[in-house]
Amino acid sequence: MTTSPNAPMTSPTRRDLTAENALPYVPPGSGRTSSTDPGRSRTESSKQEWDRDSELSLMSKAVIATVFGLALLVAAFAVIGRLGGWAADYGTILVYLAFFLWMSIAGRVFWWGADTLIAEFKKKSNTVGDRR
């Protein structure tokens, strides 16, 4: 089936949207309502706004990251003896590249959490010493 180069486009996607007639982008949770949504009131949109108090503290995130990273490292060390068999079955490059990637991600997550915890403890110990 051949079509003429002058045949109209039959794509379901509209191609005539320009900056003048495009809808404005309203990020979710921004508290603003779109002009095309008249049924939503300001109070309904404010219920969905981001609540800063509901977010985890930096210490909580650091503890979670440290434990998760440590669990990933323990899992990697638990299977380190099987790498040779997996390399023979699935290919040396693939297995060792995947292991390197796993260890890199696990190490980075663990050290971010550990460094953050150490910095928080140092900050707290410095402020405790200042009170004396």
XYZ file of N, CA and C in Angstrom:
396
model
N 0.848 -1.182 0.000
C 0.000 0.000 0.000
C 0.884 1.231 0.000
N 0.765 2.039 -1.009
C 1.542 3.271 -1.092
C 0.601 4.444 -0.956
N 1.098 5.472 -0.339
C 0.293 6.683 -0.161
C 0.987 7.840 -0.836
N 0.223 8.781 -1.181
C 0.741 9.969 -1.825
C 1.445 10.842 -0.785
N 2.526 11.527 -1.172
C 3.184 12.416 -0.215
C 2.295 13.583 0.187
N 1.262 13.856 -0.595
C 0.355 14.964 -0.272
C -0.866 14.506 0.516
N -0.914 13.231 0.865
C -2.066 12.724 1.608
C -2.070 13.314 3.018
N -3.254 13.579 3.561
C -3.315 14.151 4.918
C -2.866 13.116 5.951
N -2.339 13.638 7.066
C -1.914 12.757 8.150
C -3.138 12.182 8.830
N -3.090 10.916 9.115
C -4.212 10.285 9.813
C -3.794 9.813 11.192
N -2.762 10.409 11.725
C -2.278 10.029 13.047
C -3.284 10.466 14.104
N -3.473 9.660 15.151
C -4.396 10.066 16.208
C -3.843 11.187 17.083
N -2.577 11.506 16.928
C -1.963 12.554 17.725
C -2.177 13.901 17.051
N -2.628 14.865 17.835
C -2.812 16.206 17.270
C -1.471 16.881 17.116
N -1.235 17.434 15.971
C 0.036 18.089 15.686
C -0.093 19.613 15.665
N -1.302 20.130 15.897
C -1.501 21.568 15.762
C -1.447 22.289 17.110
N -0.914 21.666 18.159
C -0.794 22.348 19.437
C 0.385 23.308 19.392
N 0.153 24.507 19.771
C 1.214 25.502 19.845
C 1.240 26.049 21.260
N 2.188 26.913 21.526
C 2.318 27.475 22.866
C 1.090 28.301 23.250
N 0.394 28.874 22.270
C -0.751 29.721 22.586
C -1.964 28.909 23.040
N -2.186 27.743 22.416
C -3.385 27.000 22.757
C -3.098 25.743 23.566
N -1.865 25.552 24.030
C -1.530 24.389 24.853
C -1.949 24.651 26.291
N -2.264 23.593 26.998
C -2.647 23.717 28.391
C -1.426 24.013 29.244
N -1.570 24.818 30.281
C -0.429 25.115 31.142
C -0.070 23.896 31.984
N 1.206 23.734 32.277
C 1.648 22.627 33.123
C 1.451 23.017 34.574
N 0.721 22.190 35.295
C 0.507 22.394 36.722
C 1.081 21.179 37.425
N 2.200 21.350 38.166
C 2.793 20.197 38.827
C 1.859 19.625 39.890
N 1.868 18.312 40.065
C 0.999 17.731 41.082
C 1.394 18.184 42.470
N 0.408 18.493 43.277
C 0.652 18.916 44.643
C 1.108 20.353 44.772
N 1.033 21.131 43.699
C 1.507 22.510 43.769
C 0.493 23.431 44.416
N -0.744 22.956 44.576
C -1.748 23.796 45.197
C -2.473 24.688 44.208
N -1.981 24.747 42.988
C -2.636 25.558 41.969
C -3.600 24.688 41.192
N -4.685 25.276 40.780
C -5.619 24.537 39.946
C -5.498 25.025 38.524
N -5.761 24.143 37.612
C -5.703 24.492 36.202
C -6.950 25.274 35.836
N -6.819 26.151 34.869
C -7.978 26.926 34.432
C -8.984 26.053 33.717
N -8.570 24.844 33.315
C -9.483 23.951 32.612
C -10.230 23.038 33.580
N -9.997 23.164 34.868
C -10.638 22.316 35.871
C -11.459 23.177 36.823
N -12.597 23.700 36.358
C -13.352 24.617 37.203
C -14.041 23.925 38.377
N -14.199 22.608 38.344
C -14.902 21.911 39.407
C -14.086 21.762 40.672
N -12.782 21.944 40.582
C -11.926 21.795 41.755
C -11.763 23.113 42.469
N -12.005 23.115 43.730
C -11.848 24.351 44.495
C -10.457 24.424 45.092
N -10.128 25.566 45.656
C -8.819 25.774 46.264
C -8.632 24.859 47.482
N -9.693 24.591 48.239
C -9.569 23.756 49.427
C -9.301 22.308 49.057
N -9.863 21.826 47.950
C -9.611 20.456 47.519
C -8.151 20.283 47.110
N -7.586 21.261 46.432
C -6.210 21.130 45.981
C -5.232 21.296 47.132
N -5.593 22.065 48.162
C -4.676 22.253 49.272
C -4.562 20.994 50.122
N -5.541 20.096 50.051
C -5.465 18.844 50.789
C -4.390 17.941 50.217
N -4.027 18.126 48.951
C -3.059 17.263 48.292
C -1.658 17.862 48.270
N -1.454 18.984 48.905
C -0.140 19.608 48.883
C 0.854 18.801 49.695
N 2.133 19.007 49.422
C 3.214 18.310 50.095
C 3.310 18.781 51.528
N 3.405 17.840 52.440
C 3.519 18.151 53.851
C 4.952 17.892 54.285
N 5.678 18.943 54.599
C 7.081 18.824 54.957
C 7.267 17.990 56.226
N 6.323 18.056 57.158
C 6.450 17.324 58.412
C 6.287 15.817 58.237
N 5.664 15.382 57.147
C 5.465 13.955 56.937
C 6.689 13.274 56.326
N 7.663 14.044 55.876
C 8.862 13.471 55.280
C 9.783 12.942 56.366
N 10.516 11.869 56.047
C 11.460 11.303 56.998
C 12.598 12.274 57.258
N 13.139 12.236 58.464
C 14.275 13.090 58.784
C 15.523 12.542 58.105
N 16.559 13.348 58.072
C 17.816 12.936 57.457
C 18.422 11.755 58.209
N 18.286 11.746 59.529
C 18.801 10.630 60.324
C 18.081 9.331 59.971
N 16.761 9.395 59.806
C 15.997 8.204 59.459
C 16.404 7.680 58.088
N 16.564 8.590 57.134
C 16.999 8.178 55.799
C 18.386 7.553 55.844
N 19.259 8.112 56.661
C 20.621 7.598 56.763
C 20.637 6.204 57.391
N 19.820 5.982 58.413
C 19.758 4.665 59.045
C 19.214 3.638 58.050
N 18.154 3.998 57.333
C 17.576 3.088 56.344
C 18.588 2.775 55.252
N 19.297 3.786 54.758
C 20.289 3.576 53.699
C 21.439 2.707 54.190
N 21.879 2.924 55.417
C 22.981 2.131 55.962
C 22.580 0.662 56.097
N 21.403 0.409 56.642
C 20.945 -0.971 56.825
C 20.709 -1.642 55.474
N 20.082 -0.928 54.547
C 19.814 -1.482 53.223
C 21.114 -1.766 52.476
N 22.050 -0.831 52.505
C 23.339 -1.036 51.848
C 24.114 -2.184 52.468
N 24.059 -2.295 53.789
C 24.735 -3.393 54.456
C 24.108 -4.735 54.077
N 22.790 -4.772 53.965
C 22.110 -6.002 53.551
C 22.518 -6.396 52.125
N 22.640 -5.418 51.237
C 23.083 -5.702 49.869
C 24.519 -6.229 49.848
N 25.369 -5.658 50.680
C 26.751 -6.128 50.746
C 26.838 -7.543 51.314
N 26.063 -7.835 52.346
C 26.059 -9.178 52.931
C 25.574 -10.194 51.897
N 24.535 -9.831 51.154
C 24.031 -10.739 50.113
C 25.097 -10.985 49.053
N 25.848 -9.965 48.690
C 26.907 -10.131 47.688
C 28.014 -11.036 48.211
N 28.399 -10.844 49.462
C 29.452 -11.686 50.025
C 28.976 -13.118 50.245
N 27.686 -13.317 50.422
C 27.152 -14.664 50.611
C 27.240 -15.491 49.328
N 27.175 -14.842 48.175
C 27.186 -15.579 46.907
C 28.527 -15.480 46.175
N 29.524 -14.910 46.808
C 30.793 -14.694 46.112
C 31.439 -16.016 45.674
N 31.197 -17.100 46.395
C 31.754 -18.389 46.020
C 31.102 -19.003 44.790
N 29.908 -18.553 44.456
C 29.184 -19.090 43.298
C 29.500 -18.350 41.998
N 30.246 -17.260 42.078
C 30.500 -16.447 40.881
C 31.203 -17.238 39.781
N 32.142 -18.108 40.155
C 32.855 -18.895 39.145
C 31.918 -19.807 38.366
N 30.993 -20.457 39.054
C 30.020 -21.323 38.372
C 29.080 -20.532 37.494
N 28.644 -19.387 38.009
C 27.756 -18.537 37.204
C 28.489 -18.010 35.978
N 29.764 -17.673 36.147
C 30.556 -17.177 35.017
C 30.697 -18.251 33.955
N 30.866 -19.512 34.364
C 30.964 -20.600 33.402
C 29.634 -20.830 32.688
N 28.520 -20.652 33.414
C 27.197 -20.875 32.826
C 26.717 -19.718 31.959
N 26.922 -18.501 32.428
C 26.292 -17.341 31.772
C 27.267 -16.383 31.092
N 28.544 -16.588 31.277
C 29.530 -15.715 30.641
C 30.263 -14.882 31.672
N 31.563 -14.847 31.532
C 32.413 -14.176 32.514
C 32.134 -12.679 32.601
N 32.071 -12.034 31.454
C 31.896 -10.583 31.445
C 30.565 -10.193 32.061
N 29.513 -10.872 31.688
C 28.189 -10.541 32.195
C 28.104 -10.709 33.713
N 28.601 -11.821 34.220
C 28.500 -12.103 35.657
C 29.335 -11.118 36.464
N 30.579 -10.907 36.064
C 31.440 -10.021 36.855
C 31.047 -8.558 36.696
N 30.517 -8.184 35.565
C 30.005 -6.818 35.406
C 28.790 -6.585 36.294
N 27.895 -7.570 36.343
C 26.725 -7.451 37.219
C 27.146 -7.418 38.685
N 28.128 -8.247 39.050
C 28.615 -8.250 40.432
C 29.263 -6.916 40.777
N 30.043 -6.364 39.869
C 30.667 -5.058 40.097
C 29.602 -3.969 40.260
N 28.587 -4.008 39.419
C 27.517 -3.019 39.526
C 26.785 -3.154 40.858
N 26.475 -4.390 41.253
C 25.803 -4.644 42.529
C 26.637 -4.095 43.696
N 27.922 -4.407 43.693
C 28.804 -3.962 44.780
C 28.961 -2.440 44.782
N 29.002 -1.843 43.607
C 29.131 -0.385 43.533
C 27.920 0.309 44.118
N 26.743 -0.148 43.743
C 25.511 0.456 44.259
C 25.384 0.198 45.751
N 25.643 -1.030 46.180
C 25.533 -1.364 47.593
C 26.524 -0.558 48.427
N 27.749 -0.449 47.948
C 28.756 0.321 48.673
C 28.415 1.796 48.751
N 27.908 2.341 47.656
C 27.557 3.766 47.649
C 26.400 4.066 48.594
N 25.388 3.210 48.588
C 24.246 3.408 49.486
C 24.693 3.287 50.942
N 25.508 2.251 51.223
C 25.985 2.061 52.588
C 26.828 3.249 53.051
N 27.774 3.689 52.228
C 28.659 4.769 52.665
C 27.952 6.112 52.742
N 26.949 6.339 51.898
C 26.189 7.591 52.046
C 25.496 7.604 53.411
N 24.844 6.498 53.747
C 24.168 6.430 55.030
C 25.130 6.529 56.195
N 26.250 5.801 56.121
C 27.231 5.820 57.206
C 27.856 7.205 57.358
N 28.238 7.841 56.257
C 28.809 9.191 56.334
C 27.818 10.194 56.904
N 26.556 10.072 56.515
C 25.535 10.983 57.033
C 25.343 10.778 58.526
N 25.304 9.515 58.971
C 25.167 9.240 60.408
C 26.369 9.765 61.188
N 27.567 9.554 60.678
C 28.775 10.036 61.360
C 28.758 11.553 61.460
N 28.367 12.224 60.371
C 28.314 13.692 60.393
C 27.273 14.188 61.401
N 26.132 13.507 61.480
C 25.096 13.912 62.440
C 25.569 13.712 63.872
N 26.251 12.579 64.134
C 26.751 12.333 65.482
C 27.833 13.338 65.862
N 28.700 13.693 64.901
C 29.727 14.700 65.170
C 29.098 16.054 65.454
N 28.050 16.387 64.689
C 27.370 17.665 64.892
C 26.744 17.717 66.284
N 26.121 16.610 66.695
C 25.493 16.562 68.019
C 26.535 16.595 69.127
N 27.666 15.910 68.927
C 28.684 15.905 69.972
C 29.362 17.275 70.083
N 29.462 18.012 68.993
C 30.022 19.359 69.045
C 29.095 20.311 69.785
N 27.801 20.153 69.581
C 26.866 21.059 70.272
C 26.741 20.706 71.740
N 26.921 19.440 72.107
C 26.872 19.049 73.517
C 28.087 19.630 74.233
N 29.253 19.619 73.619
C 30.457 20.172 74.231
C 30.394 21.671 74.402
N 29.642 22.364 73.563
C 29.523 23.813 73.651
C 28.676 24.245 74.841
N 27.842 23.375 75.347
C 26.921 23.756 76.424
C 27.620 23.767 77.785
N 28.732 23.094 77.914
C 29.401 23.007 79.217
C 30.004 24.284 79.653
